[in-house]
Tab-separated table of C-alpha atoms and ligand atoms in Angstrom:
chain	number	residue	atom	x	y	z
A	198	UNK	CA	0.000	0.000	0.000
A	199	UNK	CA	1.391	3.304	-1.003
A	200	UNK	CA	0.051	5.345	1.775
A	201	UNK	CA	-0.300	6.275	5.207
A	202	UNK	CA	-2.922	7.632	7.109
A	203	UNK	CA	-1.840	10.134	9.676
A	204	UNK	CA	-3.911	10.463	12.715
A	205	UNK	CA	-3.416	11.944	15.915
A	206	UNK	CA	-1.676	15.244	14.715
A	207	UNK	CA	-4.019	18.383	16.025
A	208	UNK	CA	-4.319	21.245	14.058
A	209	UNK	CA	-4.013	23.259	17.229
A	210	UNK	CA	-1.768	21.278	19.428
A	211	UNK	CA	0.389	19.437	16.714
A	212	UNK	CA	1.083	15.397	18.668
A	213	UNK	CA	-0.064	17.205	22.114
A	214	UNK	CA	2.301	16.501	24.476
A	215	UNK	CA	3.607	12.767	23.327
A	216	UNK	CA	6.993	12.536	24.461
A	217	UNK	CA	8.589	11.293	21.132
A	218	UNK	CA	7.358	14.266	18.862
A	219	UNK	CA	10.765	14.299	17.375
A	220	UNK	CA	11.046	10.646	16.537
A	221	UNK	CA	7.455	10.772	14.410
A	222	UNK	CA	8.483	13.699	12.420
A	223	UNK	CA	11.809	11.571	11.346
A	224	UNK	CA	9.897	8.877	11.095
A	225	UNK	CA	7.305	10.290	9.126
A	226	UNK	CA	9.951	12.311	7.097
A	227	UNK	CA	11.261	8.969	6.412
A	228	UNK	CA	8.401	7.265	4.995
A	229	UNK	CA	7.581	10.361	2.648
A	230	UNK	CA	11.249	9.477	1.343
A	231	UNK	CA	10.752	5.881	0.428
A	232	UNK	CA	8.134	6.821	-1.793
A	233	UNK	CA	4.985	6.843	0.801
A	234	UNK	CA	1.916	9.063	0.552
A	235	UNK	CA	0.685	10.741	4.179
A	236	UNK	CA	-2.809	10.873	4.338
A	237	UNK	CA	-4.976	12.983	6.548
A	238	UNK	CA	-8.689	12.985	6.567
A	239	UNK	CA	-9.144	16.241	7.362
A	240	UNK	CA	-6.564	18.972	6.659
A	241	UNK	CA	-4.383	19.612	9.322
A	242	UNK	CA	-4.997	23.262	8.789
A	243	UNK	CA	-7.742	25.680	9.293
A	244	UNK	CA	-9.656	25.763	5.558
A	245	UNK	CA	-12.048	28.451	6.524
A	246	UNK	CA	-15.560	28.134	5.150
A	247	UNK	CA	-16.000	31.538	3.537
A	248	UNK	CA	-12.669	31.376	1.506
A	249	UNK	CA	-13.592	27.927	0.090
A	250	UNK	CA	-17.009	29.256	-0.618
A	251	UNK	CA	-15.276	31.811	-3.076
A	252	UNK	CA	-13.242	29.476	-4.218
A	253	UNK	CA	-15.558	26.946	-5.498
A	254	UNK	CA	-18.342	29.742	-6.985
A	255	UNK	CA	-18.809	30.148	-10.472
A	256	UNK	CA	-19.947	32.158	-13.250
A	257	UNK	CA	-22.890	31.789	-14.411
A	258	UNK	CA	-22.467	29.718	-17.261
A	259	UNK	CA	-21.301	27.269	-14.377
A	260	UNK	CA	-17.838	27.653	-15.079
A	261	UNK	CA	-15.493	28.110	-12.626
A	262	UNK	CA	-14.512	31.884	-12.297
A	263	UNK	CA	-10.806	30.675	-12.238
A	264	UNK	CA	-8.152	28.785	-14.573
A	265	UNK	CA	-5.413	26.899	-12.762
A	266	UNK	CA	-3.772	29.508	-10.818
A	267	UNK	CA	-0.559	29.547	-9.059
A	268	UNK	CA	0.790	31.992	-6.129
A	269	UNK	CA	4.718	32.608	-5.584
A	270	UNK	CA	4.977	32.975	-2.113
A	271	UNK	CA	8.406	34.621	-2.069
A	272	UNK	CA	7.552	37.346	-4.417
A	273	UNK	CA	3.095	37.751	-3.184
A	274	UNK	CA	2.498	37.129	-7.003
A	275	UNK	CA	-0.538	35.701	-8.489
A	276	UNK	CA	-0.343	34.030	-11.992
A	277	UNK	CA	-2.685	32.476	-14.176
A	278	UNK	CA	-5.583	34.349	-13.420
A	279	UNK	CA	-8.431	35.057	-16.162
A	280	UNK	CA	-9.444	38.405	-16.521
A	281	UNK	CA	-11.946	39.702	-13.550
A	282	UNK	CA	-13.061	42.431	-11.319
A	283	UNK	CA	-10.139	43.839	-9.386
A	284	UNK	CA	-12.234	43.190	-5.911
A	285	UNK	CA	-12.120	39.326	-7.543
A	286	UNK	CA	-8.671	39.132	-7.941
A	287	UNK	CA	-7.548	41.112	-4.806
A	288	UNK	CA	-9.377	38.082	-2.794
A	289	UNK	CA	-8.352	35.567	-4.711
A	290	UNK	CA	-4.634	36.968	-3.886
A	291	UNK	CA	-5.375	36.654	-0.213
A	292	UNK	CA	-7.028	33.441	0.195
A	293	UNK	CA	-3.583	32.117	-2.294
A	294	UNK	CA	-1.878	33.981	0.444
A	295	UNK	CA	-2.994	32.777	3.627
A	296	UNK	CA	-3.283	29.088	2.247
A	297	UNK	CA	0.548	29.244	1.603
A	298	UNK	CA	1.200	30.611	4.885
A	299	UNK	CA	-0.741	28.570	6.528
A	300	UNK	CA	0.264	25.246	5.139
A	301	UNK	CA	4.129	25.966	5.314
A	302	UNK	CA	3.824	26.618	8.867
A	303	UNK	CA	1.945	23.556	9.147
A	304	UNK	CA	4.622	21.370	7.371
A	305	UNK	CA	7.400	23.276	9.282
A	306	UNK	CA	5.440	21.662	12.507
A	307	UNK	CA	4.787	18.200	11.157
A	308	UNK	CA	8.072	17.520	9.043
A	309	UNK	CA	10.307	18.858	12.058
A	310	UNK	CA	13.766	17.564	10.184
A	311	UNK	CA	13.047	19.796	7.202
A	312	UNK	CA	12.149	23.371	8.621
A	313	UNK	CA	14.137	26.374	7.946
A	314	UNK	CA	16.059	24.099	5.681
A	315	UNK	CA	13.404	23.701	3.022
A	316	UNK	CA	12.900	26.167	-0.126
A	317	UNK	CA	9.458	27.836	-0.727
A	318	UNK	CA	7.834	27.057	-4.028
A	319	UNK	CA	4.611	28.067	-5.393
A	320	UNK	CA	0.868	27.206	-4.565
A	321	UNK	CA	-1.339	26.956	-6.921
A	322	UNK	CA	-5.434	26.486	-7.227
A	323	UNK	CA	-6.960	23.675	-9.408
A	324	UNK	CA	-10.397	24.511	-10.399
A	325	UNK	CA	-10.998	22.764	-13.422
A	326	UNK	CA	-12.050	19.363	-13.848
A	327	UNK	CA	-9.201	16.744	-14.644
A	328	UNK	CA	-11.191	14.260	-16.264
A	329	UNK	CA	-10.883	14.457	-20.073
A	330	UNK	CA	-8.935	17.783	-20.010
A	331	UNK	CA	-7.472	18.458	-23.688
A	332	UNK	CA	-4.017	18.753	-23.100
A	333	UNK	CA	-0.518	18.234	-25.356
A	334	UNK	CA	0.845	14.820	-24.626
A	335	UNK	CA	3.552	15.626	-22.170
A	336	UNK	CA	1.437	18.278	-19.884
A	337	UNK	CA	-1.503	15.519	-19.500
A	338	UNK	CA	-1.758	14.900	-16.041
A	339	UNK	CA	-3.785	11.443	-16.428
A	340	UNK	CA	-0.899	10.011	-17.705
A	341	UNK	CA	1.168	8.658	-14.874
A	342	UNK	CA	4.221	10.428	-14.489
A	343	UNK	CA	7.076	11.903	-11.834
A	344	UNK	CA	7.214	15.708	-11.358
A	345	UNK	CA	10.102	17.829	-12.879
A	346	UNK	CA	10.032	21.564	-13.089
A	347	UNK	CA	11.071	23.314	-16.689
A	348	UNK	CA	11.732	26.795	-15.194
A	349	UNK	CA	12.734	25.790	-11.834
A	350	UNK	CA	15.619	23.006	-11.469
A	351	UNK	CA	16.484	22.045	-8.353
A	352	UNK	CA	19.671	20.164	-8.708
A	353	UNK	CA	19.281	16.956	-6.623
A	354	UNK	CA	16.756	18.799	-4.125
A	355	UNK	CA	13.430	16.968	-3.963
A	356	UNK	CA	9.722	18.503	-4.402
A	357	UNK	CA	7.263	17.935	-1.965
A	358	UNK	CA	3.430	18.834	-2.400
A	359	UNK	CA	0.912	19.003	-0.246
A	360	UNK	CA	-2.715	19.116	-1.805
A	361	UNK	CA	-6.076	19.400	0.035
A	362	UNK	CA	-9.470	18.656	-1.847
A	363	UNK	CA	-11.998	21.670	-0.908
A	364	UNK	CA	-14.634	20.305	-3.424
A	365	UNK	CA	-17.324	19.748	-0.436
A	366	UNK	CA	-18.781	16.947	-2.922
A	367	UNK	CA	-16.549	14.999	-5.140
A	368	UNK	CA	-13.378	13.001	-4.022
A	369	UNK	CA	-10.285	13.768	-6.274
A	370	UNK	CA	-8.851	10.300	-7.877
A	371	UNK	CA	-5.275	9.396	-8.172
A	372	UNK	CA	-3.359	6.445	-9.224
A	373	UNK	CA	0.137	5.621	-8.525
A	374	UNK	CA	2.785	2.758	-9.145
A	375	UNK	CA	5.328	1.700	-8.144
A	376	UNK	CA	8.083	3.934	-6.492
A	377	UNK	CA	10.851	5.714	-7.893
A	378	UNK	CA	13.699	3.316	-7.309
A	379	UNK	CA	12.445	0.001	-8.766
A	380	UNK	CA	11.056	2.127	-11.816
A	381	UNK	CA	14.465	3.408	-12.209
A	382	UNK	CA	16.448	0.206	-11.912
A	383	UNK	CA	13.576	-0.925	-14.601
A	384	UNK	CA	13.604	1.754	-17.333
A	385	UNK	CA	16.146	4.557	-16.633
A	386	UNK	CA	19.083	2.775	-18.530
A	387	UNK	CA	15.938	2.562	-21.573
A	388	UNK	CA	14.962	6.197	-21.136
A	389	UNK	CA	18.474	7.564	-21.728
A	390	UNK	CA	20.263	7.898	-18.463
A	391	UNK	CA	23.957	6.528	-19.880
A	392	UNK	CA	23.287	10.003	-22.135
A	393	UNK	CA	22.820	12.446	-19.377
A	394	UNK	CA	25.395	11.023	-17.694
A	395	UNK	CA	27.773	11.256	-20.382
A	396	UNK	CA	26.895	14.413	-20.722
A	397	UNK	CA	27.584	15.681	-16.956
A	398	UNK	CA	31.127	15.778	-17.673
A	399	UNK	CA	31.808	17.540	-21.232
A	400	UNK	CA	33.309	20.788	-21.665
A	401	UNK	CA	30.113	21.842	-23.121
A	402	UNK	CA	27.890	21.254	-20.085
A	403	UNK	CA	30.726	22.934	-17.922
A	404	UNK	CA	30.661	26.261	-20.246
A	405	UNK	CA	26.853	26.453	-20.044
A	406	UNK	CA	26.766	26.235	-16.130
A	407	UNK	CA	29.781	28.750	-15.779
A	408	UNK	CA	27.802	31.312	-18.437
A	409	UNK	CA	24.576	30.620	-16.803
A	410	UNK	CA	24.436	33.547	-14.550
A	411	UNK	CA	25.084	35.782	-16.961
A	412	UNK	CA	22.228	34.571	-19.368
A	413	UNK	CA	19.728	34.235	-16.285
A	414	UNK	CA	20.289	38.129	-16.179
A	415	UNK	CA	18.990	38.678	-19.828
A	416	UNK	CA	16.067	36.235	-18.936
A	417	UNK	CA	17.371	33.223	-20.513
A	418	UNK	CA	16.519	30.469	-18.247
A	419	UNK	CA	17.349	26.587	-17.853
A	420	UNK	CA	20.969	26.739	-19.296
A	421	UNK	CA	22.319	25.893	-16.070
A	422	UNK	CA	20.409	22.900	-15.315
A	423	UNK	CA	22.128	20.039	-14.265
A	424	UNK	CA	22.434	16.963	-15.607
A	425	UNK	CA	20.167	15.636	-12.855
A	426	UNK	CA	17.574	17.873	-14.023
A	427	UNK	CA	18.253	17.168	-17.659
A	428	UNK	CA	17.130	13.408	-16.758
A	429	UNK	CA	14.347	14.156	-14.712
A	430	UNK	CA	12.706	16.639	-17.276
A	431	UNK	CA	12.985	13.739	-20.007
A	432	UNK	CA	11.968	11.172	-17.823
A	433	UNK	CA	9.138	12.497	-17.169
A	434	UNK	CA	8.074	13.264	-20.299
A	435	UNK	CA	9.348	9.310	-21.885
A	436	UNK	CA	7.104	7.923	-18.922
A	437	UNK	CA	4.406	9.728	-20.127
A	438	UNK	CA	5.103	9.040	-24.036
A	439	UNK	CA	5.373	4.991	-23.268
A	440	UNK	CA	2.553	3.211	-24.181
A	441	UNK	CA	4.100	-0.021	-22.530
A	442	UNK	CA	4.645	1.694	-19.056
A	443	UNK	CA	1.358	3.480	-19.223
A	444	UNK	CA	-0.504	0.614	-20.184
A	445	UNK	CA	1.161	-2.094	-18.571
A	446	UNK	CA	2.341	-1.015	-14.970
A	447	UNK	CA	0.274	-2.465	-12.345
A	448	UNK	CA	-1.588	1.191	-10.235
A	449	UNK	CA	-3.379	1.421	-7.484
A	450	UNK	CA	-6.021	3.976	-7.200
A	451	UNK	CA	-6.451	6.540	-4.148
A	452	UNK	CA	-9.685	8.779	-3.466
A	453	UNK	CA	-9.091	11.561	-1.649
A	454	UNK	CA	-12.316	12.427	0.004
A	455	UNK	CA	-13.820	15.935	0.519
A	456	UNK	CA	-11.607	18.473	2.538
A	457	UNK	CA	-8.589	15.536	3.029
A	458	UNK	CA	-5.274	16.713	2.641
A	459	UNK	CA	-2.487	14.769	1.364
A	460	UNK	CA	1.554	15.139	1.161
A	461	UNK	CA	3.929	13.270	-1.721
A	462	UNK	CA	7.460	13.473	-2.851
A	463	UNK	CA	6.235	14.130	-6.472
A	464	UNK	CA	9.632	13.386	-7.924
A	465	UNK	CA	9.430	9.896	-6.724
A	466	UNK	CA	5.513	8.658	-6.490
A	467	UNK	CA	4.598	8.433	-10.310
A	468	UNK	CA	1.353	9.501	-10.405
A	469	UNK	CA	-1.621	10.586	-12.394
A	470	UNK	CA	-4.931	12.924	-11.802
A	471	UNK	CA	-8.315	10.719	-13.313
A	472	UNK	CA	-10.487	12.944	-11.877
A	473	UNK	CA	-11.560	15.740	-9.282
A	474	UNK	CA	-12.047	19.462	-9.504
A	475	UNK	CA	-11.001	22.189	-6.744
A	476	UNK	CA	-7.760	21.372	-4.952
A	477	UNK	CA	-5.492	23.301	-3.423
A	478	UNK	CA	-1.570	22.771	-3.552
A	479	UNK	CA	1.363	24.139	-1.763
A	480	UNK	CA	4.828	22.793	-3.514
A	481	UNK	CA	8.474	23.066	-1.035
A	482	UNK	CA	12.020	21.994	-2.238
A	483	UNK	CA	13.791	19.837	-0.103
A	484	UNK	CA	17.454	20.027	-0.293
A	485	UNK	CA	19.011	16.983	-0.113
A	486	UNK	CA	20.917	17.762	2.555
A	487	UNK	CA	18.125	17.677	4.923
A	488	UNK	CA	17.029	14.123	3.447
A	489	UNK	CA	16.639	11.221	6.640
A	490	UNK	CA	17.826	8.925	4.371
A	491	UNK	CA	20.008	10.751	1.026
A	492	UNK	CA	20.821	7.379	-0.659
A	493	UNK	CA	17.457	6.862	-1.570
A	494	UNK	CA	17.130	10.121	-3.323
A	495	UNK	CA	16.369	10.064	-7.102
A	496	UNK	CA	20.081	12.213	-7.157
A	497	UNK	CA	21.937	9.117	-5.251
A	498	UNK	CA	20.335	6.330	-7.003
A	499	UNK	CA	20.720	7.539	-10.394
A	500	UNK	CA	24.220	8.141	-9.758
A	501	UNK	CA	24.868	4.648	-7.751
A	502	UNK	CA	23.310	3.356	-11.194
A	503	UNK	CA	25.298	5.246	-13.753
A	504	UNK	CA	28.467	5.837	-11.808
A	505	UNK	CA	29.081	9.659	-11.898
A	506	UNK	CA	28.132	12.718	-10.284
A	507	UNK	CA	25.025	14.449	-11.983
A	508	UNK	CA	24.362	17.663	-9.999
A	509	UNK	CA	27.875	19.296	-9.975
B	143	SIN	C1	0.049	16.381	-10.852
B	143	SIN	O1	1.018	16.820	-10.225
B	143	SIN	O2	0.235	15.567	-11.729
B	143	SIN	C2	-1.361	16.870	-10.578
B	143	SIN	C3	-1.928	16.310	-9.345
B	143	SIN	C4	-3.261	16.927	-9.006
B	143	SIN	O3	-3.553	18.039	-9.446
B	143	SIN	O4	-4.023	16.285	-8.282
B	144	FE	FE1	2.459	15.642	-11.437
């Protein structure tokens, strides 16, 4: 079974007073790295009625007022967001907001080993329906696949989501397979890897990451990313392009009921949306260095398998 469900963690009081606080959060950190799911019921932080309310109302051609919109924490800016009345927006901003706030100081509570250490990423709102969504191959989110960031590398650290499902009526549907290392061991050697790896080393590679500063300041972006990225970003999208994989791999299917929260190591659960509408999702970067257990990062194993060092 590929998840966990959490109980006994308070919104209010965290594990109350239980004397080995400390040891769950490793623990629990742990189990998130081997490629575990942790499941609450019900979110372990406050959702408050009203903003949920706005979230969720519609136009009235029963659309949803919103597209998929995403919030960037570090710089309070909202993207993604069709046109509307300024009052609209200016809400929608603080709900995106106090979400983020609130579910970072959540995780900074419940994942104990990983606060102040881990990177803020961006939140984002998912009000349209993922069942039969028209999408180009590689951004369909049905198809199973691990995460991996175009404009954002992170060089060996690891992303972590947290979602919650706010539609009051409708569960959202995942599957998953199998974890990242025995998926790895199976098809990374197929997908390429031997390439990248190559790769890591050549002059070319080395003149890019030296230069990269210079063209991230004329808004050139990705030059820099490591070879670790580089495998990730392709992996991804070869999962999603195999029909064998797709079609083959034995999944399990999750249903997230109404107002349950959930938190995943994206870059190592493959997984794909069938269906649900309204979610909420709060993304943080992990560095590696504040990993339990490092050598079962997708970094370390990909470089046990090919040999080299992919994320200097
Ligand atoms: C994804 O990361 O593939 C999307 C998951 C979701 O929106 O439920
Ligand atoms: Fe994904």
């Amino acid at each position: 079974m590929s998840w966990i469900h959490i109980t006994g963690f308070d919104r209010l009081n965290g594990w109350g007073s239980v004397a080995d606080a400390d040891d769950r959060a490793r623990h629990y950190c742990g189990q998130l790295e081997a490629g575990k799911i942790l499941y609450f019921d019900r979110a372990p932080f406050e959702l408050p009625a009203d903003q949920c309310e706005f979230l969720l109302s519609r136009k009235q051609s029963g659309l949803p007022i919103f597209k998929n919109v995403s919030y960037r924490p570090h710089t309070d800016l909202l993207r993604g967001v069709a046109k509307d009345e300024p009052r609209n927006i200016a809400r929608l901003h603080e709900i995106m907001r106090d979400f983020s706030r609130r579910v970072i100081s959540f995780a900074d509570r419940f994942l104990l080993p990983y606060a102040g250490r881990r990177q803020i990423d961006y939140a984002s709102f998912r009000p349209v329906e993922e069942q039969k969504r028209d999408l180009p191959l590689h951004k369909r989110n049905d198809l199973v696949h691990i995460d991996s960031f175009h404009t954002r590398p992170t060089n060996g650290g690891r992303i972590l989501r947290i979602f919650v499902n706010i539609n009051p009526r409708q569960n959202r549907v995942w599957q998953v397979t199998e974890p990242f290392e025995p998926l790895a061991h199976k098809l990374a050697n197929d997908a390429g890897l031997g390439k990248y790896a190559a790769g890591a080393h050549s002059p070319m590679h080395k003149l890019r990451r030296t230069f990269a500063p210079i063209f991230r300041t004329i808004g050139v972006r990705g030059i820099d990313r490591s070879a670790y990225d580089q495998f990730m970003l392709h992996f991804h999208d070869w999962l999603k392009e195999s029909r064998d994989y797709q079609e083959k791999t034995a999944k399990e299917r999750l249903e997230f009921p109404p107002y349950s929260a959930w938190m995943v190591y994206t870059d190592t659960v493959p997984h794909a949306v069938v269906s649900g509408q309204f979610a909420l999702e709060q993304t943080l970067i992990v560095p590696i260095e504040a990993m339990v257990v490092p050598r079962v990062s997708p970094l370390r194993l990909l470089e046990a398998m090919c040999g080299t060092a992919l994320a200097n």
